[in-house]
XYZ file of C-alpha atoms in Angstrom:
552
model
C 0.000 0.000 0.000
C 1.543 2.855 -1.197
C 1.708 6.117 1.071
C 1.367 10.023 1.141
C 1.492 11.654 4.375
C -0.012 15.424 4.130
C 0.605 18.200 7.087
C -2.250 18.897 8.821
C -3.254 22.406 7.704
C -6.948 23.766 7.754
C -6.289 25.353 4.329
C -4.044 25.088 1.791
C -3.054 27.714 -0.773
C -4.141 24.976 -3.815
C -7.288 26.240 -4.925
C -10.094 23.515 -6.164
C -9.712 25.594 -9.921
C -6.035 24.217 -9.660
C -6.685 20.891 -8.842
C -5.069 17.897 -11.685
C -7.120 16.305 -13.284
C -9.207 19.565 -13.138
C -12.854 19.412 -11.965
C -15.991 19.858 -14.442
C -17.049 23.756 -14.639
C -20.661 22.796 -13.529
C -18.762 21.339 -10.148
C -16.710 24.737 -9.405
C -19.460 26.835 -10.527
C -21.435 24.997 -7.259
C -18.500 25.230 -5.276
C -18.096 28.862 -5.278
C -21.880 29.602 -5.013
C -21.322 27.468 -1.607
C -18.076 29.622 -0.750
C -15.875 27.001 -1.126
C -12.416 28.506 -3.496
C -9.473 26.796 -1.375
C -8.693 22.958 -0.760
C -8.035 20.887 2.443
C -4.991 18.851 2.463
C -7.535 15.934 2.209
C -9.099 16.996 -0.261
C -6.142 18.290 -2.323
C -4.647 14.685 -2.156
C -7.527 12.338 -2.294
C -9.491 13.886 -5.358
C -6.712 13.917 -7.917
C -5.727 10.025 -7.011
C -9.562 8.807 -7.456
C -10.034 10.661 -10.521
C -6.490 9.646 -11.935
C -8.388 5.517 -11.437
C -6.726 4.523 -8.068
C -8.089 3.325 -4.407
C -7.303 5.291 -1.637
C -7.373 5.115 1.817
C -7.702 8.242 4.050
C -7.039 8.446 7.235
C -8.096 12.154 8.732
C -9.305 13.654 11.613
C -12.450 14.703 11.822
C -14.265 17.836 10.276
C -11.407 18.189 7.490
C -13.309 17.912 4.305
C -13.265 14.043 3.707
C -17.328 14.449 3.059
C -17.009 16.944 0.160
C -13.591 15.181 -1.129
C -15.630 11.927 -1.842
C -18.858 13.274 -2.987
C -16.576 15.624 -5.609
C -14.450 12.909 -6.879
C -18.108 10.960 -7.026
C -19.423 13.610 -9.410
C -16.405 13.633 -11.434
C -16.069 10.537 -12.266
C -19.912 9.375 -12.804
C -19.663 12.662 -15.331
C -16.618 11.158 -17.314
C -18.528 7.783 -17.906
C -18.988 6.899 -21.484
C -23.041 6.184 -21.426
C -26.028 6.936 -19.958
C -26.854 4.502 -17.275
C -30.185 2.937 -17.696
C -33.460 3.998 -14.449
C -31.702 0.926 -12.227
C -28.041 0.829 -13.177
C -25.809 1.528 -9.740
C -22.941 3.588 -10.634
C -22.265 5.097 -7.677
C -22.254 3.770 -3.337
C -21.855 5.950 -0.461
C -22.206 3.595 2.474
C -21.887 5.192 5.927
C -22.640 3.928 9.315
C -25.687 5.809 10.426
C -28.972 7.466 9.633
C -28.161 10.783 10.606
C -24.813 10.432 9.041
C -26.480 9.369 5.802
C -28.853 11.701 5.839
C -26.306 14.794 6.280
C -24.076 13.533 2.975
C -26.668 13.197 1.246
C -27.792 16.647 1.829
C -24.577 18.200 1.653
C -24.393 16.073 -1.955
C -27.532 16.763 -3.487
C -26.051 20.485 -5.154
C -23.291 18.383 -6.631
C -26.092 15.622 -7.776
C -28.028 17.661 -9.732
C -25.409 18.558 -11.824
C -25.481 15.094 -13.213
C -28.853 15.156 -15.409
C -29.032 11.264 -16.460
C -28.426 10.092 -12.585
C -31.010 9.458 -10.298
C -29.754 9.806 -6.559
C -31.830 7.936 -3.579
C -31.056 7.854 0.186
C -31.609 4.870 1.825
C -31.585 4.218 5.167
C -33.595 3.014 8.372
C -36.062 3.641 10.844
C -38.395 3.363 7.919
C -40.729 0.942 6.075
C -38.355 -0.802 3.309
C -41.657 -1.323 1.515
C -41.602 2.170 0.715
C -37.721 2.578 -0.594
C -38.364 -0.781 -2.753
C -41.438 1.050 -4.572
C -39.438 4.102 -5.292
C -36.652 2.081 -6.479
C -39.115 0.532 -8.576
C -41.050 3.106 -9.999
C -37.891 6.330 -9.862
C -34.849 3.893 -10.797
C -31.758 4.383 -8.641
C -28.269 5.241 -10.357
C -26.602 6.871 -7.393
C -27.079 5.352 -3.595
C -26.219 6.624 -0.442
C -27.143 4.808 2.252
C -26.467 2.024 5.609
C -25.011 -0.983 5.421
C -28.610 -2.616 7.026
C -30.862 -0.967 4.500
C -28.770 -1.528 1.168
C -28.467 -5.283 2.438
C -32.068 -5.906 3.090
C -32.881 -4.294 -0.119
C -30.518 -6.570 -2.296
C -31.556 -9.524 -0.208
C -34.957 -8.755 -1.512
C -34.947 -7.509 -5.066
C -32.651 -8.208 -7.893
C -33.929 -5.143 -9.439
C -30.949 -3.397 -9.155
C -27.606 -3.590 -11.342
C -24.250 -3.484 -9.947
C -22.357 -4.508 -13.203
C -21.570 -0.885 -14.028
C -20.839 0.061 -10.868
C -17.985 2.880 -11.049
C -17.289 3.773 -7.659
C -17.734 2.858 -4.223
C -17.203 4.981 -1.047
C -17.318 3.453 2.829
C -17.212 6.627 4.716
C -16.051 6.384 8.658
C -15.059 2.683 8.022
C -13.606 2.111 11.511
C -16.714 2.670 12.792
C -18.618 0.506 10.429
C -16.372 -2.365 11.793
C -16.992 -1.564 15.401
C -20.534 -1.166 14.558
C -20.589 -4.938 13.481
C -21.586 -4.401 9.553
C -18.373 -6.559 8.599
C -20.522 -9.562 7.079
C -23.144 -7.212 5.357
C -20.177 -4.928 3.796
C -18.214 -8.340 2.856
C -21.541 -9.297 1.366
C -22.501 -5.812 -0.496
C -19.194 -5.824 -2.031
C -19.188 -9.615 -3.396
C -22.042 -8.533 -5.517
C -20.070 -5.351 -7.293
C -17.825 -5.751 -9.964
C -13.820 -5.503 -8.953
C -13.292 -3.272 -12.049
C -14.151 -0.209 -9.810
C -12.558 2.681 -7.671
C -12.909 2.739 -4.011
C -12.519 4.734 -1.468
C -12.101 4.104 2.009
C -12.429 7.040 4.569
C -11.592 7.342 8.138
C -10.329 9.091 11.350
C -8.528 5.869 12.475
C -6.943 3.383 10.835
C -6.762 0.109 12.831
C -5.633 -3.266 12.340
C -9.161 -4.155 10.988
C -9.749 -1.246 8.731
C -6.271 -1.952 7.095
C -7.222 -5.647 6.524
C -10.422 -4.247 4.699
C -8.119 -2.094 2.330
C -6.338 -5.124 1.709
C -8.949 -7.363 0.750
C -11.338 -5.003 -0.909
C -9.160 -2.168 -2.811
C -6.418 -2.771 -5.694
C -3.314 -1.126 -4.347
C -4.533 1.653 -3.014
C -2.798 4.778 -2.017
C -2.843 5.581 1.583
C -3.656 9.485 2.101
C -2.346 10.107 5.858
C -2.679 13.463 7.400
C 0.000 14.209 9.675
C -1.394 15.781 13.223
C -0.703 15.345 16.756
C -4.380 15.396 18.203
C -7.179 13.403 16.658
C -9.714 16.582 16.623
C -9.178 19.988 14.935
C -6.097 22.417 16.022
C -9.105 25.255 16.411
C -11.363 23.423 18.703
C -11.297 23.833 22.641
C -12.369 20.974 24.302
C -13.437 21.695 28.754
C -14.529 19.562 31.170
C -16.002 20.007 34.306
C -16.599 17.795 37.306
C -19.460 17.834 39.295
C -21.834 15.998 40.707
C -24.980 14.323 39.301
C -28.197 16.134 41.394
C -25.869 19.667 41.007
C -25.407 19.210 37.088
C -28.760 21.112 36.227
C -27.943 23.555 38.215
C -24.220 24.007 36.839
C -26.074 23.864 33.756
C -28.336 26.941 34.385
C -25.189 28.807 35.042
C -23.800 27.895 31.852
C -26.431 28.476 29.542
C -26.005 31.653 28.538
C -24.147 29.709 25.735
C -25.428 26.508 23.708
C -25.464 23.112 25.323
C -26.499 19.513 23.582
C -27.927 17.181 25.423
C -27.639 13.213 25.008
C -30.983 12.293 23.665
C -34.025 13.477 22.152
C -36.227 12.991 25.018
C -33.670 15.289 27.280
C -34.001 18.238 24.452
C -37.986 18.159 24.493
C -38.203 18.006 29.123
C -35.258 20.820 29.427
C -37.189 23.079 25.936
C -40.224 22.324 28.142
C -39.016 23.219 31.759
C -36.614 25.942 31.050
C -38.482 28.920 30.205
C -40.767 27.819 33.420
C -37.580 28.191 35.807
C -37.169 32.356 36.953
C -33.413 32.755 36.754
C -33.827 32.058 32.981
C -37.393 33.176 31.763
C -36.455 36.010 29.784
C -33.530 33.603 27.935
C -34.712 32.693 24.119
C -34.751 29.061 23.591
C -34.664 27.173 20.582
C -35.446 23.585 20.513
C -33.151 21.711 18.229
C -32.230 17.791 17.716
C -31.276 15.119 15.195
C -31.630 12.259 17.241
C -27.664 12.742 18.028
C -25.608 12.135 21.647
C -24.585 15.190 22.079
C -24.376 16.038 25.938
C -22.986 13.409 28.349
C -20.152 11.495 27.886
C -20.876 9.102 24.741
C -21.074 5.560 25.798
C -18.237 4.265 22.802
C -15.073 6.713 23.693
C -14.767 6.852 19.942
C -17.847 8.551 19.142
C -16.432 11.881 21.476
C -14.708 13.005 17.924
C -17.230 13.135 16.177
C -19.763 14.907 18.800
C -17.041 17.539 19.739
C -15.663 17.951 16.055
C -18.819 19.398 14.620
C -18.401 22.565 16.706
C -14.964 23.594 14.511
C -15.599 22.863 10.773
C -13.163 23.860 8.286
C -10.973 25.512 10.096
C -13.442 27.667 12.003
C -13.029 28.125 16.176
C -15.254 25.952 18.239
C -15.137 25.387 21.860
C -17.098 22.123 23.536
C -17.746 21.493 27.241
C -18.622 18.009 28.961
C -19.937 17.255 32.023
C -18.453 14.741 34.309
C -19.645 12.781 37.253
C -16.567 12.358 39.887
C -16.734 8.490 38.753
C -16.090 9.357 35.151
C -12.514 11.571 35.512
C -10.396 8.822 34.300
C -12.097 9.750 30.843
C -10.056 12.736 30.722
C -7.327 10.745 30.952
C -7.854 7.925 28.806
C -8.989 10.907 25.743
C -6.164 11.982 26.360
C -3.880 8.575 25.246
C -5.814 8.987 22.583
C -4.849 12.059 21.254
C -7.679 14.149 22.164
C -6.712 17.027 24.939
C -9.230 18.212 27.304
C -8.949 21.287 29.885
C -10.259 21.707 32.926
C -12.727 24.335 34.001
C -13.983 25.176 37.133
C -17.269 24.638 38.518
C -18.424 27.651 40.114
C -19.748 26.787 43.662
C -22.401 29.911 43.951
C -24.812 28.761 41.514
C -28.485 28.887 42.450
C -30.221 24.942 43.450
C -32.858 24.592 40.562
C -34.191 20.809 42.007
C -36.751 22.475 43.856
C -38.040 25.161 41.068
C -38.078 21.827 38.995
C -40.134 19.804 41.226
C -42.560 22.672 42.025
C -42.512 22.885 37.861
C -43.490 19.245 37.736
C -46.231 19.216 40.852
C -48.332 21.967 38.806
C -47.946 20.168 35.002
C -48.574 16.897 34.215
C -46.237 17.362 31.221
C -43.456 18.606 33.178
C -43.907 15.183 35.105
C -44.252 12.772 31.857
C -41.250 14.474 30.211
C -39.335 14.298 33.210
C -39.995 10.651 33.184
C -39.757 9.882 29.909
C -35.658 11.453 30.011
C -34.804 9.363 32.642
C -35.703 6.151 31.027
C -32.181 5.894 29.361
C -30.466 7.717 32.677
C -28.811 5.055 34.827
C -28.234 7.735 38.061
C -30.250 8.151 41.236
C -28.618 11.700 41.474
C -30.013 12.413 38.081
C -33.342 11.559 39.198
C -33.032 14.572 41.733
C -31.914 16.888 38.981
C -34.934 16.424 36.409
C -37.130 16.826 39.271
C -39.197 13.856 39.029
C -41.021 13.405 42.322
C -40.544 9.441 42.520
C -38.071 7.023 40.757
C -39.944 4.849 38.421
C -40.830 1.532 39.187
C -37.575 -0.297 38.310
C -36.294 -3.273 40.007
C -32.820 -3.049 39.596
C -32.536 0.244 41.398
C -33.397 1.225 44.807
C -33.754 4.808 46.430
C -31.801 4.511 49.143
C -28.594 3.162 47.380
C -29.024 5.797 44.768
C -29.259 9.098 46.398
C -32.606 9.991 45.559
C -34.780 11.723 47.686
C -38.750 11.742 47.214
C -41.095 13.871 47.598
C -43.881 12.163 49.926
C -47.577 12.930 50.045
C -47.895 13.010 46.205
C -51.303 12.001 44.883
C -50.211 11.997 41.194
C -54.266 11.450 39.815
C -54.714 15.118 41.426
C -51.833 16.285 38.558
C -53.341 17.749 35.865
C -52.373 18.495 31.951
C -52.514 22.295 31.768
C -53.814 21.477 27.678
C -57.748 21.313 28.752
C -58.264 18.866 25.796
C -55.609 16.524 26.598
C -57.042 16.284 30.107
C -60.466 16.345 29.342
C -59.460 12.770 26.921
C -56.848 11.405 29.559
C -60.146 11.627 31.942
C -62.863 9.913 29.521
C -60.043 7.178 29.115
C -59.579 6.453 32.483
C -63.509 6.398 33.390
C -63.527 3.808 30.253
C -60.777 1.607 31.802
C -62.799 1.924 35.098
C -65.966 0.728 34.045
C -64.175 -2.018 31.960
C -61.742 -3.719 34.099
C -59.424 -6.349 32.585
C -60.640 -9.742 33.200
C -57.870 -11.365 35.640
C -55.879 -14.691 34.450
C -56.083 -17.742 35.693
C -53.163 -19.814 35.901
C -54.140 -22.459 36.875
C -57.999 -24.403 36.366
C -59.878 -24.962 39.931
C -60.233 -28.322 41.258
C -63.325 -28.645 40.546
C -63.219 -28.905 36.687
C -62.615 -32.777 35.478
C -59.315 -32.693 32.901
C -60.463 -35.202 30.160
C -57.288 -36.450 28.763
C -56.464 -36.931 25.567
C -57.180 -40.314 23.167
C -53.915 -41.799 22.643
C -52.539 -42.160 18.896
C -52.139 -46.044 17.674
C -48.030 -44.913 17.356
C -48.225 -44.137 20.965
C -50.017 -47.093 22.443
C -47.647 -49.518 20.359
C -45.090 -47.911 21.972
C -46.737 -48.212 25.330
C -47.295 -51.698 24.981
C -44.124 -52.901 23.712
C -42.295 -51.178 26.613
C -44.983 -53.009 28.864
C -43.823 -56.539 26.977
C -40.047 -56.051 27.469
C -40.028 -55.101 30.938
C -42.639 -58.550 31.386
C -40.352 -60.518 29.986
C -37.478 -59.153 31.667
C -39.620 -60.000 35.150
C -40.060 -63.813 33.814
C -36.578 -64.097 33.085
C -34.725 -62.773 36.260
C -38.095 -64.841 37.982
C -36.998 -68.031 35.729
C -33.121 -67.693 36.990
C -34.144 -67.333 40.847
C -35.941 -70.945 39.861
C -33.107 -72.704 38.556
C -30.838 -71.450 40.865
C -33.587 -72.654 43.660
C -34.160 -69.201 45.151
C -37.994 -69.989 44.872
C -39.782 -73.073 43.943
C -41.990 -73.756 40.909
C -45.659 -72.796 42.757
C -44.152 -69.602 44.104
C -42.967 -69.137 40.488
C -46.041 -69.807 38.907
C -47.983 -67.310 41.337
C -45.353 -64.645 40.302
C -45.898 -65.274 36.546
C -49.302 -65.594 36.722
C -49.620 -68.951 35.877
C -51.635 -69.373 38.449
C -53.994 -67.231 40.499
C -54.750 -67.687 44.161
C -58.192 -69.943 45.009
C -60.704 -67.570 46.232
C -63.543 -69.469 49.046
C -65.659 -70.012 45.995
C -62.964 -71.662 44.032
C -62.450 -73.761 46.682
C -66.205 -74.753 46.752
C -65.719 -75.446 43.023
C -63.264 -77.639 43.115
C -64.513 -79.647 46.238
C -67.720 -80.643 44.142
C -66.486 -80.423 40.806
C -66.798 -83.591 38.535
C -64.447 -86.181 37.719
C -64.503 -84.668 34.255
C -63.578 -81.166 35.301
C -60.651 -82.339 37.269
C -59.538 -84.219 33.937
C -59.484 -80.977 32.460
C -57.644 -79.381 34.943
C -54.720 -81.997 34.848
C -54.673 -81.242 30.975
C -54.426 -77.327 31.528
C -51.747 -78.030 33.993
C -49.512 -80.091 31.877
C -50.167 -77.597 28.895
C -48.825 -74.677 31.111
C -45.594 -77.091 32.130
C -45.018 -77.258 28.053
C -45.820 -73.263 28.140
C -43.148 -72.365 30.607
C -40.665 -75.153 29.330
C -41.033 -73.180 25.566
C -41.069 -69.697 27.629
C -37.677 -70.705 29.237
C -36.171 -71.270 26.272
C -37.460 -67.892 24.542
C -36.149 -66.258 27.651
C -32.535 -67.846 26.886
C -32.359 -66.604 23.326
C -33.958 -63.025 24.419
C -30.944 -62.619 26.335
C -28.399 -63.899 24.174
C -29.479 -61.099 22.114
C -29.728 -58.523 24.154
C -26.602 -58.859 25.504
C-alpha cells in the first residue's frame, strides 16, 4: 500500500480551480456559489488520485473535508462515464454507518447531484418501512445510492432489481466505525455482488488493524492518504470539562447556559425546551429547541464517538469550543482521551450557583407534562442523582434500582391522579379514558384451572399405544426371566414361580367350593391345563434364553 502523508493544515493555498485532473465547470461553478475557493490537504490529495483511477485510503481527523472530497471525486467521475446509465443501473455507493450520518451527505451532496442530469440519486436508510424505498426504487430507478449498510443489504436480499455490473465507484465513509458497529458480514456481502473493475474509497479518522485488513482485501493497491497531526480533533477546537456531581449538574447547567449546550438524547431536548423557560433565573432567555436524534451532551457511551460529537463545533478551520460534564466516577475519561490524542482542559465549577431541584419539582407538581417528560428522560439515565436533577417526584418503578442506594430523595404525600395536563383537551381525553378503563376492568388470568373442573385427557394415537405396549412386553419378559433364573438357581420353587408369573392365580372361598364338588370330568381338564402350562413355561424358558443372548 503505497503512502502520502499530508501536514495537517486547515487550508491550503491549492485552490479547487487548480486541482489535476481539473474538476468539471458545472462542479466549481457549485462550489463557489457554496463559498468554497481553497482545498483541504484531504481533499487536495484524495481527489486527484480517485479521478487519476486509483483506491485510496484516508485516514483524517475529523471535520477536514473528507465528506465533500468523496462526494466531488463521485461527481467527477460518474460525469466522465462513457453512457447513460439505464433507471436501475448503480454507478455510484456511499455507504456510511448511520442514519443521521447518511442523511447529512446526502444533503450536503444533493447540489453536486443535480449537476449530473441522467443520474437518479436515492437515500436509503432506516427507521423506515423498506416497503416504501423498494417502490421508489421501482417506480424512480436508482443510479446513485447513499445509504447504511442494514438498508442496502435488506434491499438486495430482496430484489434483484438493481444492477451493480456498471458500478464505477464505491465509497465506505467512517469505516472504523462501520467495523466496530458490526456491519463486517453485510459490507463483505454488499461488495461480493459489485464488480472488482471499480474505484474505491475508504475514509476514516482511524486506521486500525481491521480497517487496514479491509483495504487489503477489498481495494487494488490503493494509495494511503495520511494526514499528519498530533491530536485526533481539529487544532481550532477547545475541548473543557467540568466535574461535578450528578443532582448539582442542572444547576451548573443553568449557570452555563447563557451559551449553547447539547444534550444526550431526544427525550432530554424536548423536558429541558419544556421546563426551562418555566424556571425564573432564565425566563427572559430565548430558547430554541433543536435535535437530530444525536448524543450530544454526556459522555458518549463508545469513547470513539467523542470526535465526532465535539468535532462538529470547529468545521473547516473555524473556532469551536465544547464542554462536557463529568460525574466524579467518570474523571479517568479525561485521561484515557487523552492517550488517545484528544486534549481536554479543565474548568472550574463555580460553587455559587443557584439549586434549581426544587423550582423543577414545584414545575413538575403543577404540570402533568413537566412530570411525563421528566420521566420519559430518565428512562435511558442510569443515576439516582439524576433523578433529583430532572425533578421527578418518585423514581420509576424499576427493580434493579433502589432509592436509598441511589441518592434519591422523594417527595412524599404526592397524589399523582390530582396532577393535571394544563392542555384542557388533553385532560379532558386522559379523563374519559380512564372512566372507560374503570368501568371495563381487565378480566384477571387464571393460571391455573380450579379443582373442581374434570381434565379429560387426551385419546392416545395407535403410534403411541404400540409404543406403550411394547415397553410393557419387554419389561414382562425381563420380570419372567430374572423370575426363571431365581428358579433354577432354587431361590424360589416352581408354585411360588407360577404365582409370580401368573400362571396361576390364588383360590378364592368359591374356588375352593368349586373344586370340592367339581366332577371327575372337570378335574380331567384341569390336569390337561396343567400339563399344557408345564409345556408353556418349558417353551417360555427357552425364549427367555435366546432373548438374552441377544440382548446382551
Amino acid at each position: 500500500m503505497g503512502e502520502m502523508e499530508v501536514e495537517n493544515q486547515v487550508l491550503m493555498k491549492m485552490r479547487f480551480s487548480d486541482l489535476n485532473p481539473p474538476l468539471s465547470k458545472p462542479v466549481l461553478d457549485d462550489l463557489d456559489s457554496g463559498g468554497f475557493q481553497f482545498c483541504t490537504p484531504v481533499q487536495a490529495n484524495s481527489i486527484p488520485l480517485l479521478c487519476s483511477n486509483m483506491d485510496v485510503a484516508v485516514d483524517a481527523a475529523t471535520e477536514s473535508g473528507k465528506t465533500l472530497a468523496f462526494v466531488l471525486l463521485l461527481v467527477e467521475i460518474l460525469r466522465r462515464a462513457s453512457h447513460r446509465p439505464k433507471r436501475n443501473q448503480v454507478m455510484g455507493i456511499i455507504i456510511s454507518p448511520t442514519r443521521e450520518l447518511s442523511s447529512q451527505i446526502y444533503h450536503v451532496a444533493a447540489p453536486f447531484f443535480s449537476t449530473l442530469p441522467n443520474y437518479k440519486s436515492i437515500l436509503l436508510v432506516g427507521g423506515f418501512d423498506v416497503r416504501m424505498d423498494l417502490r421508489k426504487i421501482e417506480e424512480e430507478g436508482a443510479n446513485i445510492l447513499v445509504c447504511t449498510p442494514g438498508r442496502l443489504y435488506d434491499i438486495t436480499e430482496r430484489i434483484e432489481i438493481l444492477n451493480f455490473k456498471t458500478l464505477k465507484v464505491l465509497i465506505l465513509d467512517e469505516a472504523d466505525r462501520l467495523l466496530d458497529m458490526g456491519f463486517e458480514k453485510k459490507i463483505n456481502s454488499i461488495i461480493t455482488r459489485l464488480p472488482t473493475q471499480r474505484r474505491t474509497g475508504l475514509f476514516s479518522a482511524t486506521q486500525t488493524e481491521v480497517v487496514n485488513e479491509l483495504a487489503r482485501a477489498k481495494m487494488r493497491n490503493p494509495k494511503k492518504v495520511q494526514v499528519l497531526t498530533s491530536y485526533k480533533t481539529p487544532s481550532t477546537l477547545h475541548i473543557q470539562y467540568c466535574k461535578c456531581e450528578a443532582d448539582k449538574k442542572s444547576s451548573q447547567l443553568m449557570d452555563f447556559l447563557k451559551k449553547n449546550t447539547y444534550f444526550m438524547t431526544r427525550a432530554c431536548v424536548d423536558y429541558w425546551r419544556f421546563v426551562i423557560p418555566k424556571l425564573s433565573i432564565l425566563e427572559n432567555c430565548p430558547l430554541i429547541q433543536l435535535h437530530g436524534k444525536m448524543k450530544q451532551y454526556d459522555a458518549p457511551k463508545d469513547p470513539k464517538d467523542f470526535v465526532h460529537r465535539v468535532g462538529r463545533t470547529a468545521r473547516m478551520g473555524r473556532p469551536g469550543k465544547a464542554l462536557i460534564f463529568l460525574y466524579p466516577k467518570e474523571y479517568p475519561y479525561v485521561e484515557f482521551q487523552k492517550i488517545r490524542g484528544i486534549p481536554l482542559n479543565k474548568m472550574e465549577c463555580p460553587n455559587d450557583v443557584l439549586d434549581v431541584v426544587p423550582l423543577i419539582r414545584n414545575v413538575a407538581k403543577d404540570c402533568r407534562d413537566t412530570m411525563e417528560k421528566g420521566l420519559t428522560a430518565w428512562q435511558e439515565l442510569e443515576f439516582g442523582k439524576l433523578a433529583m436533577g430532572y425533578g421527578l417526584l418518585q423514581i420509576p418503578s424499576i427493580s434493579e434500582v433502589k432509592h436509598k442506594s441511589m441518592g434519591f430523595i422523594p417527595v412524599e404525600d404526592i397524589d399523582f391522579s390530582e396532577i393535571k395536563y394544563r392542555d384542557k383537551s388533553r385532560e379532558k381525553q386522559i379523563q374519559k379514558e380512564m372512566a372507560m378503563v374503570d368501568a371495563n376492568p381487565k378480566p384477571k388470568k387464571v393460571k391455573n384451572p380450579p379443582s373442581s373442573v374434570v381434565l379429560i385427557p387426551r385419546r392416545k394415537t395407535g403410534h403411541q399405544r404400540r409404543i406403550i405396549q411394547t415397553k410393557e412386553d419387554n419389561e414382562e419378559l425381563e420380570l419372567e426371566y430374572r423370575l426363571l433364573k431365581k428358579l433354577k438357581r432354587g431361590v424360589i420353587d416352581e408354585n411360588e414361580y407360577d404365582k409370580l408369573t401368573g400362571l396361576t392365580q390364588p383360590e378364592t372361598d368359591i374356588q375352593k367350593n368349586c373344586t370340592k364338588t367339581a366332577p371327575s370330568s372337570w378335574v380331567g381338564k384341569n390336569k390337561a391345563r396343567s400339563k399344557d402350562n408345564g409345556n408353556k413355561r418349558k417353551i417360555n424358558g427357552s425364549a427367555y434364553k435366546k432373548h438374552k443372548k441377544r440382548k446382551i
